[in-house]
Every structure is written in C-alpha cells, then in structure tokens.
XYZ file of C-alpha atoms in Angstrom:
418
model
C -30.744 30.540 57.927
C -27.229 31.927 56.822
C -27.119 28.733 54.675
C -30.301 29.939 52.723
C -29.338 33.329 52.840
C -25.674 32.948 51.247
C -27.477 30.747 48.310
C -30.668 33.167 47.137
C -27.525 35.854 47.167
C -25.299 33.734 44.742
C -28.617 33.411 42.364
C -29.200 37.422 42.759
C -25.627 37.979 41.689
C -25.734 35.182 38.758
C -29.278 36.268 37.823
C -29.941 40.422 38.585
C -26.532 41.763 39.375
C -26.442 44.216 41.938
C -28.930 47.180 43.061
C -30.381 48.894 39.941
C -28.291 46.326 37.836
C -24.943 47.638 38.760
C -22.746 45.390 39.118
C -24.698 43.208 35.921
C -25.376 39.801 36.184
C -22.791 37.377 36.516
C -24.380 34.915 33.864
C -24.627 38.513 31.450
C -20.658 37.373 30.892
C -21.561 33.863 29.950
C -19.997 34.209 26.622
C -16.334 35.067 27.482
C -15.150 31.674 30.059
C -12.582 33.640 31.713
C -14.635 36.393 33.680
C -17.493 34.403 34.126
C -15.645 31.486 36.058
C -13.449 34.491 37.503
C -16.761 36.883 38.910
C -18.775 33.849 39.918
C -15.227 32.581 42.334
C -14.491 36.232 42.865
C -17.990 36.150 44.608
C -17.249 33.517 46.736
C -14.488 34.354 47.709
C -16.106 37.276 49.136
C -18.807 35.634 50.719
C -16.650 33.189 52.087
C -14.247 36.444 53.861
C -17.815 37.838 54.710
C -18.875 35.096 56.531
C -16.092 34.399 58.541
C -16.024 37.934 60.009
C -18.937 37.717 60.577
C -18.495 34.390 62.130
C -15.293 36.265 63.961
C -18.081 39.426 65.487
C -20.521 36.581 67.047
C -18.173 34.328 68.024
C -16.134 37.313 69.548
C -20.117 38.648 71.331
C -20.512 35.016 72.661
C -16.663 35.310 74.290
C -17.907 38.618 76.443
C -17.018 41.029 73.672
C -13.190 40.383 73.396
C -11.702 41.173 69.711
C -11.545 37.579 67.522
C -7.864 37.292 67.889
C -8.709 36.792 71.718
C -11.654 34.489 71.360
C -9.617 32.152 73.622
C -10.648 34.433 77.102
C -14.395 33.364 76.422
C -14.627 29.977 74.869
C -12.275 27.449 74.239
C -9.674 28.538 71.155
C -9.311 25.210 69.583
C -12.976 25.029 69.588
C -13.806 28.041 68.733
C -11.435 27.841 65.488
C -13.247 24.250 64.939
C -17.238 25.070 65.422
C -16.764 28.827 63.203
C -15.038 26.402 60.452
C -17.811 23.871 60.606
C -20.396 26.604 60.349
C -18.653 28.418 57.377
C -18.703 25.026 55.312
C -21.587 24.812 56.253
C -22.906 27.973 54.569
C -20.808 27.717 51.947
C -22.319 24.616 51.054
C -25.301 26.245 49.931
C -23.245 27.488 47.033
C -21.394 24.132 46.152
C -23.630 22.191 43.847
C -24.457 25.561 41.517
C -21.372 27.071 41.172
C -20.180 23.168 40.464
C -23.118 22.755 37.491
C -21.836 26.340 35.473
C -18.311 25.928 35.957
C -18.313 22.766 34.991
C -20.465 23.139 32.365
C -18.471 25.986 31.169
C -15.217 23.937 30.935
C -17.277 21.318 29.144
C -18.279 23.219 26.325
C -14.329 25.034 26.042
C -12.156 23.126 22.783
C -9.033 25.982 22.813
C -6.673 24.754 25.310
C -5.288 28.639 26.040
C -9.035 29.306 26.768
C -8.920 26.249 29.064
C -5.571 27.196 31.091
C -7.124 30.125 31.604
C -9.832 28.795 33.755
C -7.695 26.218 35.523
C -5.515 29.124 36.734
C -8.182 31.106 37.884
C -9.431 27.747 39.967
C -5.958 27.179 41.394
C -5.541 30.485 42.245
C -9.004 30.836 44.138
C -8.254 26.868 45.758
C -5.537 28.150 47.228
C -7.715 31.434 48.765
C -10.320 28.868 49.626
C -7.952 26.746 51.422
C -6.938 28.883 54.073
C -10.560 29.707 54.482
C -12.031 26.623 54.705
C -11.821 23.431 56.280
C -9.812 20.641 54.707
C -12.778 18.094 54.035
C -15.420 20.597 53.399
C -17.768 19.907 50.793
C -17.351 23.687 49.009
C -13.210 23.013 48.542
C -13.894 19.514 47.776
C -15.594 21.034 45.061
C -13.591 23.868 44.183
C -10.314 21.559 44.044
C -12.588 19.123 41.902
C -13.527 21.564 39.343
C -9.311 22.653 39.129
C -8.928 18.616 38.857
C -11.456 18.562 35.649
C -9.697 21.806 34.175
C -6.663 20.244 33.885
C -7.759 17.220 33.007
C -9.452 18.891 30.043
C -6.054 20.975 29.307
C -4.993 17.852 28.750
C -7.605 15.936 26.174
C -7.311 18.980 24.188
C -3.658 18.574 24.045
C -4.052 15.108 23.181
C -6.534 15.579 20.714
C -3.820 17.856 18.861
C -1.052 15.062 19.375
C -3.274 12.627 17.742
C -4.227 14.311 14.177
C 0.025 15.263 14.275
C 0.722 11.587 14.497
C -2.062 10.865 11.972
C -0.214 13.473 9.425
C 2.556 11.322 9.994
C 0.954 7.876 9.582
C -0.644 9.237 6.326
C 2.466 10.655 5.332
C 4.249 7.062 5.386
C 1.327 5.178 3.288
C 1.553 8.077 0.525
C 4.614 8.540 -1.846
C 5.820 12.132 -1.404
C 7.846 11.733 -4.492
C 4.461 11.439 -6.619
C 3.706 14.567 -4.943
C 0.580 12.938 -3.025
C 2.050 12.895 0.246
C 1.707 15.237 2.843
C 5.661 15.286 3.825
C 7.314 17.216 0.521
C 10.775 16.191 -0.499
C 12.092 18.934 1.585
C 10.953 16.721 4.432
C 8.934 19.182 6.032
C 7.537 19.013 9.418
C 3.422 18.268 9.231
C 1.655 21.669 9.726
C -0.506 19.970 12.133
C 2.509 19.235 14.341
C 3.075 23.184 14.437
C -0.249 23.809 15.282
C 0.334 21.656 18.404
C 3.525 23.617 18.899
C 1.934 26.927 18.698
C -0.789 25.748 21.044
C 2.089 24.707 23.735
C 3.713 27.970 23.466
C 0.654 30.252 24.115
C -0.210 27.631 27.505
C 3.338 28.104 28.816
C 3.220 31.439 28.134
C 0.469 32.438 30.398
C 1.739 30.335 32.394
C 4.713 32.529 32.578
C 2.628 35.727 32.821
C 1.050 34.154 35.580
C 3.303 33.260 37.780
C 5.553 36.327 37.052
C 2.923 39.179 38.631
C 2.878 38.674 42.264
C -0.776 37.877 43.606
C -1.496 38.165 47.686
C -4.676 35.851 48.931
C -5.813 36.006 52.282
C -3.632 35.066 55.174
C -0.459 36.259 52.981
C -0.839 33.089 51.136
C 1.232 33.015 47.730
C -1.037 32.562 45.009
C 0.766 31.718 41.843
C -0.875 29.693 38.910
C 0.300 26.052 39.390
C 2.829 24.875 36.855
C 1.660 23.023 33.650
C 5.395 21.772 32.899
C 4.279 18.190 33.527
C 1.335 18.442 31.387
C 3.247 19.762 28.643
C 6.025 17.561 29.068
C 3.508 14.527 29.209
C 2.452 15.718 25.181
C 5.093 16.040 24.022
C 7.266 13.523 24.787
C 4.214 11.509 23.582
C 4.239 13.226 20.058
C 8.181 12.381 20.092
C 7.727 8.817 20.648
C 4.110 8.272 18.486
C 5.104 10.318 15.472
C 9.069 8.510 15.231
C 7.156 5.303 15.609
C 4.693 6.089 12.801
C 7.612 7.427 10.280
C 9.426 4.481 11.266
C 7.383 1.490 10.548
C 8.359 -1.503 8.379
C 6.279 -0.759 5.190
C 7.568 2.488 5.186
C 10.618 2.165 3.251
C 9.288 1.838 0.220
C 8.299 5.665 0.632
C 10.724 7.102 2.321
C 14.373 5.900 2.298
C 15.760 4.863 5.746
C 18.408 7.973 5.646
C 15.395 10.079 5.102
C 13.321 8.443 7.812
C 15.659 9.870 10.269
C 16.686 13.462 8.602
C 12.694 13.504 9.133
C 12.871 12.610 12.689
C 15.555 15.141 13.639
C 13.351 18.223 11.427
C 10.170 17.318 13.614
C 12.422 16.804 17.131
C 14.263 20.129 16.404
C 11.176 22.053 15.439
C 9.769 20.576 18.625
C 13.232 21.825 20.377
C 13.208 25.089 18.863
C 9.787 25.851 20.084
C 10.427 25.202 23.473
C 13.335 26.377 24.242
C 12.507 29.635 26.127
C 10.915 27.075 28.368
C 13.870 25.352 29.525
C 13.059 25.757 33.008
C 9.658 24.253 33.027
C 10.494 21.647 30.652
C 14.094 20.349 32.043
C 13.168 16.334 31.563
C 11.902 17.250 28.029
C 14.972 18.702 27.004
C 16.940 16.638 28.234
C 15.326 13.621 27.133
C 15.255 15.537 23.064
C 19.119 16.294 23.586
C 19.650 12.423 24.028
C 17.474 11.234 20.955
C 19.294 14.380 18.701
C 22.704 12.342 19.683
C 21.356 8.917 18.857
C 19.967 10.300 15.597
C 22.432 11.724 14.816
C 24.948 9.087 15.080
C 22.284 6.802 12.931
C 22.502 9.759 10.380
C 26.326 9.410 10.095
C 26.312 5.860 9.481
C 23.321 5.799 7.149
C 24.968 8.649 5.093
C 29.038 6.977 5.416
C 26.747 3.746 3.772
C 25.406 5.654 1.332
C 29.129 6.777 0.320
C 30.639 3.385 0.092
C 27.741 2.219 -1.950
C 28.129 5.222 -4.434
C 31.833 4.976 -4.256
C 32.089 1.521 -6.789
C 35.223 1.269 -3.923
C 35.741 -2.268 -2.594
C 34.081 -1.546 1.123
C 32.829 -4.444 3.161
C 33.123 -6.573 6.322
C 35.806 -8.794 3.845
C 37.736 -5.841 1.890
C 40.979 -7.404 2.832
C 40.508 -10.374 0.928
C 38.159 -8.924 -1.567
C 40.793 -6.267 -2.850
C 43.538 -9.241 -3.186
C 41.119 -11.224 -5.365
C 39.983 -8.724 -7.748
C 43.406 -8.054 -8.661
C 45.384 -4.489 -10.194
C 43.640 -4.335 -13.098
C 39.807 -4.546 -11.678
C 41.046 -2.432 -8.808
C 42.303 0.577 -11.080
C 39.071 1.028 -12.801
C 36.894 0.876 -9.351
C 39.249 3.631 -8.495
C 38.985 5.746 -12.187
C 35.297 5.624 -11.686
C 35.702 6.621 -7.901
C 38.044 9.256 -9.062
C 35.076 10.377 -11.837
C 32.542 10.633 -9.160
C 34.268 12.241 -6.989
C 35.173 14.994 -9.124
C 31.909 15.582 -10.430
C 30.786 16.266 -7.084
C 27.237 15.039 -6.997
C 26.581 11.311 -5.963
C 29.486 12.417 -2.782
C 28.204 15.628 -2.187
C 27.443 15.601 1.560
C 26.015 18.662 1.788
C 23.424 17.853 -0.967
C 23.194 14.606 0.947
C 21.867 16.571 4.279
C 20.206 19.976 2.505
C 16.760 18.500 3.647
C 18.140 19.148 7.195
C 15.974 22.388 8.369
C 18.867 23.010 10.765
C 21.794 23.861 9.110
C 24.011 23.496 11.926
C 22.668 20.140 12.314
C 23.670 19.740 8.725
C 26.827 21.139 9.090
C 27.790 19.058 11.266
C 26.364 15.890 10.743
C 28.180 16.193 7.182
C 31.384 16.629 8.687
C 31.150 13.689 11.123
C 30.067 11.847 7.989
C 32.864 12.545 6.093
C 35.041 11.961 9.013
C 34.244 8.520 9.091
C 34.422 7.776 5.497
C 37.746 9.141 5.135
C 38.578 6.751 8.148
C 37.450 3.924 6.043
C 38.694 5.220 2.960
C 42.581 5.385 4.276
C 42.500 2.061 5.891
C 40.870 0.835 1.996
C 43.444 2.718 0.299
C 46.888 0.908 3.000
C 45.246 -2.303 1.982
C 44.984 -1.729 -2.198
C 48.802 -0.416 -1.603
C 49.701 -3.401 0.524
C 48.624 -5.282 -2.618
C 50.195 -3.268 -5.549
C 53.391 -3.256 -3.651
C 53.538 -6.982 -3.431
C 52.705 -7.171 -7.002
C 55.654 -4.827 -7.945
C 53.586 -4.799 -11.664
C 53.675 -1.722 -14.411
C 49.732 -1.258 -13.425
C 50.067 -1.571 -10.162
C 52.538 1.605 -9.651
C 49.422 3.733 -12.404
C 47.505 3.076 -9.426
C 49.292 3.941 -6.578
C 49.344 7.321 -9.029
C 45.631 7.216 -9.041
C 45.229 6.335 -5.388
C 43.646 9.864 -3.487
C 45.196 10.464 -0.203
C 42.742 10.783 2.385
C 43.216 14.823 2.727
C 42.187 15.544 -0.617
C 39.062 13.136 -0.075
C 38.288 15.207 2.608
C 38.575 18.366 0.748
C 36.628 17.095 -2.379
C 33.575 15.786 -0.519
C-alpha cells in the first residue's frame, strides 16, 4: 500500500506540483539539468526521511509505545533495524525505475561537460544521503549509485571527445606545411585552439569542483557530504592529450614540415599551456604535475642538444665525433678560414643568435633558460675545439699558424657574443 502510495506521489510532484500548483511541477524545470535532477532527488530524499519516521512511529506503537531510539524494550533491536530497512526499500522501490528513466535520460541528452559535473555532484551528494538511509543492496541505491556511475562516465566521453579533435588539430597540423601558411600550427608554433578549448573545459570542472567541496553540506546522520573528487578523471585526459598529441607531432613523416628542433619547442608550448592551466589545481592533480615536470626536463634537455647541433652545423667549425684528427688533416691554412667565417657569423649575430633560435618558446623563462644551457654546452665544445686547433698550430710553429691563434675566440667572449 505505502509502495503504491510513495509512487502516484512522485508522479503528482513530477506531473502537478503541489496543492494549487505551488510548488510547480518538477518536469516544469525540464529545461535547466541541474534543478530538475536536483528537485526530483531532493524529493526523495524526503520521502525516503518521511518514511522512515514513519517507519520509526509504528515500529515504536508495535514495541508498547516506547520512543524509536528504544525500540529494543518491545521487539528485538537488530531486527527491528533489519525488517524497517527492508520495508523502506521496499517503498522506495516504487520510485526506482522512473526516477532511473528521466535522470538518465537527462544525462543522455547533456554534451557540456560543466553541465554534466553538475549532475554527477548532485548524485554523489544525494548517494551519500541515501546511503545512510537505505540498505546496502537495495534496489533504489543500487540505482541511485548507478545513475552517479553513468554521470561520470559521461564526464568522461565528453572529455574525451575534446581530447580527440585536439589531437586531430595536431595530426592535421603535421600533414600541412605551416610555412605555406596552410597549416593550422603558425610559425610562432602556437598551441591548437582546440587544445585550449579542452583546457578551458578542465578548468570550469575543477572549479566547481572546488566550490563544491569548499561550502560545508550536513546529510542526515551528520554524514559529510562533499562532491567526490574528479582529480582522476581529469588527470586520466590529460595525461592522454600529453601522450596522443606528442605522438602525433612526432611522427616519422613529419619532418619534412616541421624541423625536429621545432617538433619539440612545440611540445614544450602545448605541455606548458597544459601546465599553466592547471596549476591552481596542484592539489587535485599531484601525479599530473609531476608526471609534466618530468617530460619539461627531458624536453628540455632534447632542446639543448638539438639547438648546440644546430650551432656546430652553422658554425663552418670542425665539430664531430673525429675533430681531433679532422683539425690535424685540414691543416693551418683551411683551419684559419673555417675560423674567419666563424668569426663573420658570429659577429653578425643571426645564424648564432640563441635567443632568435628559442623566440617561438611561449615561455620566456623556458627560453631563457634553455638558451643559456645551450650556449653552455657549446662553449664546452667550442674550448675543447679551440685546445685542439692550438695543440696543432703550436706544433706547426708556422707564420699562419700564430694569425690564427690571433683569430682564435676565447670561450668567454663566445659566450658573450651568442
């Protein structure tokens, strides 16, 4: 009787509101997700506190009239707890299967993945109400802890929908020459937009998920009611954008496109936007940052070699695994003029300007930095190049050979002029 009772109430409330229309129609709110998942829980939620106390009042008649929270002088306690929880789920089952078919079908037809959270946080929030209400293997929590399951769930396609047309940006960006201005990536090496949209996105979920959990809510039986973190959700994405979109700028055909240095000045713009958007969120994402902080060291280190090879190459300076014994074969003469040109180039401060090498770094600490470790290690090569050339010219004891030496930079002013 309660169980058809309970149900023709939750169809009054979705259907004609209240007495004289006031409070309106639950389904009258159809349009905005959030207050129509929220009413139609809110109203079980009181039905469910309704039923136990009332539950509690019989339960308390049958015992000779004691108060519930001495139900134990007239019947059993233990059974008494267990028979009024089998009863409730048993009303509340009533309510089960149509408050499953609209919420679900409400988180269905949701595509904005703040719209989304907002729904699975009002379904965590009322599981954990439910829980202390209702028995563990009931089929109205079953439901209500089903419906969070699909929320999230959906949080998450959405979120991977968004990864997916980033990583395509990418992809596209790779087949395309942005040099013939028909790629998607400028020279500048700008991150895709759609990989900010996915950003923004992020921020407003783990946002409200900061709002959430920052206003203290009380459910029944004192029972802490916080939003349940999304961290691993978001984590999950991005960490997956990292990995897809680095694999997409990095494959083999690519270099014809993009030059390898490039490739990975492009890599550390889209991992530091990705950084800098995240950052208030240390907290939540931990693993993610820690896991970006390691890939900004590796790239960076592949950065600083690319760009020291880019140097020696530019330098017309006798660099290679077999210097030593190339420098002694090309002799004084063939050795000044690599060194005039060197000389040449470095003073007109373009092929070895580092800091127009890395200007297509959006962070200019990054670029900062990576040019000086750069430089570091060229001068380190340069000054061991420039003992062996005076090994040679010293040996040689030749006219030419001391107009070299003349020419020969010391390593502090190649530092300086790069």
């Amino acid at each position: 009787m309660r169980r058809e009772s309970v149900a023709r109430a939750f169809v009054g409330a979705l259907v004609r509101g209240g007495p004289g229309g006031t409070p309106r129609p639950i389904e009258a709110h159809a349009a905005d997700p959030q207050r129509y998942v929220g009413d139609m829980l809110a109203w079980a939620h009181q039905a469910c506190a309704s039923e136990r106390e009332l539950l509690d009042t019989l339960f308390s008649l049958a015992g000779g009239g004691d108060p519930p929270a001495a139900g134990g002088r007239g019947l059993d306690g233990q059974r008494s707890g267990d028979a009024k929880a089998r009863l409730l789920a048993t009303v509340l089952e009533s309510i089960a299967r149509p408050l499953e078919i609209r919420i679900r079908q409400t988180i269905d037809e949701l595509d904005e993945p703040a719209a989304v959270y907002r729904v699975d946080g009002l379904l965590e929030f009322y599981c954990e109400l439910f829980a202390v209400m209702c028995p563990v293997d009931s089929v109205f929590l079953s439901t209500a802890r089903g419906l969070a399951v699909s929320a999230r769930a959906k949080l998450a396609s959405c979120l991977d929908a968004l990864v997916e047309a980033a990583v395509n940006d990418v992809d596209v960006v790779g087949m395309r020459s942005s040099s013939s201005g028909g790629g998607l990536v400028s020279p500048a090496l700008e991150v895709p937009a759609s990989l900010r949209v996915l950003l923004t996105v992020v921020v407003n979920v783990l946002r409200l998920h900061e709002d959430s959990i920052s206003q203290p809510r009380t459910g029944s039986g004192g029972v802490s009611a916080a939003v349940a973190p999304v961290g691993e959700t978001v984590a999950r994405v991005l960490e997956r954008v990292h990995r897809e979109m680095h694999a997409a700028i990095g494959q083999s055909d690519h270099d014809k496109y993009l030059r390898p240095y490039e490739q990975t000045m492009l890599k550390l713009n889209i991992l530091n936007a990705m950084q800098d958007a995240t950052m208030p969120f240390t907290d939540e994402l931990c693993q993610w940052h820690s896991l970006g902080a390691e890939e900004e060291r590796v790239l960076t280190e592949q950065l600083c070699a690319q760009l020291v090879e880019i140097l020696k190459a530019k330098s017309h300076l006798p660099f290679g695994p077999a210097s030593e014994q190339l420098v002694e074969e090309m002799g004084v003469d063939r050795l000044a003029v690599c060194w005039d040109r060197f000389n040449q180039t470095l003073k007109a401060a373009t092929d070895l300007d580092l800091g127009r090498l890395t200007a297509r770094l959006h962070s200019h600490v990054a670029a900062r930095a990576v040019g000086a470790q750069a430089a570091q290690a060229f001068v380190a090569e340069y000054a061991a190049l420039q003992s062996r050339v005076a090994a040679v010219v010293v040996a040689g004891g030749s006219e030419p050979g001391d107009a070299l030496l003349a020419a020969l930079h010391p390593p502090e002013t190649v530092a300086t002029l790069l």
